[in-house]
């Protein structure tokens, strides 16, 4: 029976590979790619080759108003029968900036806005439309461990603070530095894991939520806002590390994400999938008090409680 999966971050990198994998493994899936109009329309057309069911919806994940509009549009298509029942949401889009001063359209720190708040709002708006059995997958990062083995010395460890502070610019020392931008990134991925744990407690029975870590994947566009030297290293030098256990090649990371989404990689709700298997996330990532506090702040900042759901 046909069903829909909504996916952000499907236009490039591991997301593009994952989208292909989902359509390959789930022949009945209608994939809705959500992203900027300038790219997702083209991606949807390419993915639909051979008669596969793919459509797109425009969204700017840096704008909470745009996320609301996209969710409402998906709802209209579901209600009108244009889309089959919704059984999946993939929050794969992510951003990393070279400072901790960049603001989103709503005045939030941009990394936190896209990597945490946009996923939260999108999922909360679509939650009531998910039909069990359903699976939600949020792409996270092993940078949240904060040690050399996971970060290779390239990304500082997360620095947890009150969520209200993390949502605003200037939360970290030397906020105009690349180090602060990367700290904002690792901290946002820790926050995403906290929310996955909270979703697992709150989502209805039959709706699973998984945190997926692709590992260090050189060659993606995540560092597109970095300096020229860093971009060159990511695209030309560091891909050689994929022959070691320290990194994952783009194709494998994308296939693994697709397999998590389709259930080919089994994982209980609330779990952390490290590449292709369930594993513990960092010790710091298990903190019910932080999870509950972050949930409350994310609800308030995205005005979920004021929406007619």
Coordinates of C-alpha atoms in Angstrom, one line a residue:
X1 CA 0.0 0.0 0.0
X2 CA 1.4 3.4 -1.0
X3 CA 2.6 5.8 1.7
X4 CA 4.5 9.1 2.0
X5 CA 7.8 10.0 3.5
X6 CA 8.8 13.7 3.9
X7 CA 12.5 14.3 3.8
X8 CA 14.7 17.4 4.2
X9 CA 18.3 17.6 3.0
X10 CA 17.7 15.3 0.0
X11 CA 19.3 17.6 -2.7
X12 CA 23.0 16.7 -2.1
X13 CA 25.5 14.6 -0.3
X14 CA 24.3 11.7 1.8
X15 CA 20.7 12.9 1.6
X16 CA 20.7 12.5 -2.2
X17 CA 22.1 9.0 -1.9
X18 CA 19.6 8.2 0.8
X19 CA 16.7 9.4 -1.3
X20 CA 17.7 7.1 -4.1
X21 CA 18.1 4.2 -1.6
X22 CA 14.6 4.8 -0.1
X23 CA 13.0 4.8 -3.5
X24 CA 14.9 1.6 -4.4
X25 CA 14.0 -0.3 -1.2
X26 CA 10.5 1.0 -0.7
X27 CA 8.7 0.7 -4.1
X28 CA 5.4 1.9 -2.6
X29 CA 6.9 5.1 -1.2
X30 CA 6.0 8.6 -2.3
X31 CA 9.0 10.7 -1.4
X32 CA 8.3 14.4 -0.6
X33 CA 11.6 16.3 -0.8
X34 CA 11.4 19.5 1.3
X35 CA 13.9 22.3 0.7
X36 CA 14.6 25.5 -1.2
X37 CA 12.5 25.8 -4.3
X38 CA 15.6 26.5 -6.5
X39 CA 17.0 23.1 -5.8
X40 CA 14.3 20.7 -4.7
X41 CA 12.1 21.0 -7.8
X42 CA 15.1 19.9 -10.0
X43 CA 16.0 17.1 -7.5
X44 CA 12.4 15.8 -7.4
X45 CA 12.3 15.7 -11.2
X46 CA 15.5 13.8 -11.3
X47 CA 14.5 11.3 -8.6
X48 CA 11.1 10.7 -10.3
X49 CA 12.8 9.2 -13.4
X50 CA 11.4 5.8 -14.3
X51 CA 8.0 6.6 -12.9
X52 CA 9.0 6.8 -9.2
X53 CA 6.7 8.8 -7.0
X54 CA 8.5 11.9 -6.0
X55 CA 7.2 15.5 -5.3
X56 CA 8.6 18.5 -3.6
X57 CA 7.5 21.3 -1.2
X58 CA 9.4 24.5 -0.8
X59 CA 10.8 25.4 2.6
X60 CA 13.4 27.6 4.1
X61 CA 14.4 25.8 7.3
X62 CA 15.9 29.0 8.7
X63 CA 12.4 30.5 8.9
X64 CA 9.8 29.1 11.3
X65 CA 7.0 30.7 9.2
X66 CA 8.3 28.9 6.1
X67 CA 8.3 25.5 8.0
X68 CA 4.7 26.2 9.0
X69 CA 3.7 26.9 5.4
X70 CA 5.4 23.8 4.2
X71 CA 3.8 21.6 6.8
X72 CA 0.4 23.1 6.0
X73 CA 0.9 22.4 2.3
X74 CA 1.8 18.8 3.0
X75 CA -1.4 18.6 5.1
X76 CA -3.5 20.0 2.3
X77 CA -2.0 17.4 -0.1
X78 CA -2.7 14.6 2.4
X79 CA -6.3 15.7 2.9
X80 CA -6.9 16.1 -0.8
X81 CA -5.6 12.6 -1.6
X82 CA -2.7 13.9 -3.6
X83 CA -0.4 12.2 -1.2
X84 CA -0.9 8.7 0.3
X85 CA -0.9 8.3 4.2
X86 CA 2.2 9.8 5.9
X87 CA 4.5 7.1 7.4
X88 CA 7.8 8.8 7.6
X89 CA 9.8 12.0 8.3
X90 CA 13.5 12.4 7.7
X91 CA 15.2 15.5 9.2
X92 CA 18.5 15.2 7.3
X93 CA 19.2 18.9 6.5
X94 CA 21.9 20.5 8.6
X95 CA 24.1 23.6 8.6
X96 CA 27.4 24.7 10.1
X97 CA 28.6 28.3 10.1
X98 CA 32.1 29.8 10.6
X99 CA 30.9 31.8 13.6
X100 CA 28.2 31.8 16.3
X101 CA 26.8 35.1 15.3
X102 CA 24.8 34.3 12.2
X103 CA 21.1 34.9 12.8
X104 CA 18.1 33.1 11.3
X105 CA 15.1 34.9 9.9
X106 CA 13.5 34.8 13.4
X107 CA 16.6 36.1 15.2
X108 CA 17.8 32.7 16.5
X109 CA 21.4 31.5 16.1
X110 CA 21.2 30.0 12.7
X111 CA 22.8 26.6 13.5
X112 CA 20.4 26.0 16.3
X113 CA 17.5 27.2 14.2
X114 CA 18.1 24.8 11.4
X115 CA 19.5 21.8 13.2
X116 CA 17.2 21.8 16.2
X117 CA 14.2 24.1 16.0
X118 CA 13.2 23.5 12.3
X119 CA 13.2 19.8 12.8
X120 CA 11.2 20.1 16.0
X121 CA 8.6 22.3 14.5
X122 CA 8.3 20.3 11.3
X123 CA 7.9 17.1 13.2
X124 CA 5.4 18.5 15.7
X125 CA 3.2 19.9 12.8
X126 CA 3.3 16.6 11.0
X127 CA 3.1 14.3 14.1
X128 CA -0.7 14.1 14.1
X129 CA -0.8 13.1 10.5
X130 CA 1.7 10.2 10.9
X131 CA 0.0 6.8 10.4
X132 CA 1.5 3.9 12.3
X133 CA 3.7 2.1 11.7
X134 CA 5.8 5.1 11.0
X135 CA 9.5 6.0 11.4
X136 CA 11.1 9.4 12.1
X137 CA 14.8 9.7 11.5
X138 CA 16.9 12.7 12.6
X139 CA 20.5 12.9 11.3
X140 CA 22.9 13.7 14.1
X141 CA 26.7 13.6 14.4
X142 CA 29.3 11.9 16.5
X143 CA 30.9 15.3 17.1
X144 CA 28.6 15.3 20.1
X145 CA 31.0 13.0 21.9
X146 CA 33.6 15.8 22.0
X147 CA 36.7 13.5 22.0
X148 CA 39.5 13.1 19.4
X149 CA 38.4 9.6 18.4
X150 CA 35.0 11.0 17.2
X151 CA 36.0 14.6 16.3
X152 CA 39.5 14.0 15.0
X153 CA 40.4 17.3 16.6
X154 CA 38.5 19.2 14.0
X155 CA 35.3 20.1 15.9
X156 CA 35.3 21.3 19.5
X157 CA 33.2 19.4 22.1
X158 CA 29.7 20.6 22.7
X159 CA 29.3 23.1 25.5
X160 CA 25.8 22.7 26.9
X161 CA 24.0 25.8 28.3
X162 CA 20.5 26.8 29.0
X163 CA 18.5 26.2 25.8
X164 CA 17.4 29.8 25.7
X165 CA 21.1 30.9 25.5
X166 CA 21.9 28.3 22.9
X167 CA 19.1 29.6 20.7
X168 CA 20.7 33.0 20.6
X169 CA 23.9 34.3 19.0
X170 CA 27.0 34.8 21.0
X171 CA 26.5 31.8 23.3
X172 CA 30.2 30.6 23.1
X173 CA 33.6 32.3 23.7
X174 CA 35.0 34.3 20.8
X175 CA 31.6 34.0 19.0
X176 CA 33.0 35.4 15.7
X177 CA 35.5 32.6 15.4
X178 CA 35.3 29.3 13.4
X179 CA 35.8 27.4 16.7
X180 CA 32.6 29.0 18.0
X181 CA 30.7 28.1 14.9
X182 CA 31.9 24.5 15.1
X183 CA 31.0 24.4 18.8
X184 CA 27.5 25.6 17.9
X185 CA 27.3 22.7 15.5
X186 CA 28.4 19.9 17.9
X187 CA 26.1 21.4 20.6
X188 CA 23.2 21.5 18.2
X189 CA 23.7 17.8 17.4
X190 CA 23.7 17.0 21.2
X191 CA 20.5 18.9 21.4
X192 CA 19.0 16.9 18.5
X193 CA 19.8 13.6 20.4
X194 CA 18.1 15.0 23.5
X195 CA 15.0 15.7 21.5
X196 CA 15.0 12.2 20.0
X197 CA 14.9 10.7 23.5
X198 CA 12.0 13.0 24.4
X199 CA 10.1 12.3 21.2
X200 CA 10.5 8.5 21.9
X201 CA 8.7 9.1 25.2
X202 CA 6.0 11.3 23.8
X203 CA 5.1 10.0 20.3
X204 CA 2.2 7.6 20.0
X205 CA 2.7 3.9 19.9
X206 CA 3.8 2.6 16.5
X207 CA 5.7 5.8 15.6
X208 CA 9.4 5.2 16.0
X209 CA 12.1 7.9 16.2
X210 CA 15.8 7.2 15.5
X211 CA 18.9 9.4 15.7
X212 CA 21.2 8.5 12.8
X213 CA 25.0 9.2 12.9
X214 CA 26.7 8.9 9.5
X215 CA 30.1 9.3 11.0
X216 CA 32.7 11.7 9.6
X217 CA 31.9 12.0 5.9
X218 CA 34.4 14.0 3.9
X219 CA 33.3 15.4 0.6
X220 CA 29.9 16.7 1.6
X221 CA 28.9 20.3 1.4
X222 CA 28.5 20.7 5.2
X223 CA 31.7 22.9 5.2
X224 CA 30.5 25.0 2.3
X225 CA 30.6 28.1 4.6
X226 CA 34.1 27.4 5.8
X227 CA 37.3 29.1 4.5
X228 CA 38.9 28.1 1.2
X229 CA 41.6 25.9 2.9
X230 CA 39.0 24.0 4.9
X231 CA 36.8 23.5 1.9
X232 CA 39.7 22.2 -0.2
X233 CA 40.7 19.8 2.6
X234 CA 37.2 18.4 2.9
X235 CA 36.7 17.9 -0.8
X236 CA 40.2 16.9 -1.9
X237 CA 42.3 15.6 0.9
X238 CA 40.2 14.1 3.7
X239 CA 38.2 11.7 1.5
X240 CA 41.3 9.5 1.5
X241 CA 40.5 8.8 5.2
X242 CA 37.4 6.7 4.1
X243 CA 39.7 3.7 3.6
X244 CA 40.2 3.8 7.4
X245 CA 37.7 3.3 10.2
X246 CA 37.9 7.0 11.1
X247 CA 35.6 8.1 8.2
X248 CA 32.7 7.0 6.1
X249 CA 32.5 7.4 2.4
X250 CA 29.5 9.4 1.1
X251 CA 27.8 6.5 -0.7
X252 CA 27.9 4.2 2.3
X253 CA 26.6 7.0 4.7
X254 CA 23.7 7.7 2.3
X255 CA 22.8 4.0 1.9
X256 CA 22.9 3.6 5.6
X257 CA 20.5 6.5 6.1
X258 CA 18.2 5.1 3.6
X259 CA 18.3 1.7 5.3
X260 CA 17.4 3.3 8.6
X261 CA 14.5 5.1 7.1
X262 CA 13.1 2.0 5.4
X263 CA 13.7 -0.2 8.5
X264 CA 16.3 -2.4 6.7
X265 CA 18.5 -1.4 9.7
X266 CA 16.5 -2.4 12.7
X267 CA 16.5 0.0 15.6
X268 CA 14.2 0.5 18.6
X269 CA 12.5 3.9 19.1
X270 CA 14.8 6.4 20.8
X271 CA 18.0 4.6 19.7
X272 CA 21.2 6.0 18.2
X273 CA 22.3 4.3 15.0
X274 CA 26.1 4.7 14.4
X275 CA 26.5 4.2 10.7
X276 CA 25.0 0.7 10.3
X277 CA 24.2 -0.5 13.8
X278 CA 22.6 0.5 17.1
X279 CA 25.1 1.8 19.6
X280 CA 25.2 4.0 22.7
X281 CA 25.5 7.7 22.1
X282 CA 27.8 9.7 24.5
X283 CA 27.3 9.5 28.2
X284 CA 26.4 13.2 28.2
X285 CA 23.6 12.6 25.7
X286 CA 21.5 10.7 28.3
X287 CA 20.0 13.4 30.6
X288 CA 16.3 13.4 31.1
X289 CA 16.4 16.8 32.9
X290 CA 18.1 18.5 29.9
X291 CA 15.8 16.7 27.5
X292 CA 12.6 17.9 29.3
X293 CA 14.0 21.5 29.6
X294 CA 15.0 21.6 25.9
X295 CA 11.6 20.2 24.9
X296 CA 9.8 23.0 26.8
X297 CA 12.0 25.7 25.3
X298 CA 11.7 24.3 21.8
X299 CA 7.9 24.3 22.2
X300 CA 7.9 27.9 23.3
X301 CA 10.4 29.2 20.7
X302 CA 8.5 27.6 17.8
X303 CA 5.1 28.6 19.3
X304 CA 3.9 25.0 19.1
X305 CA 1.5 25.5 21.9
X306 CA -0.3 28.3 20.1
X307 CA -0.9 26.3 16.9
X308 CA -4.3 24.8 16.1
X309 CA -3.2 21.2 15.8

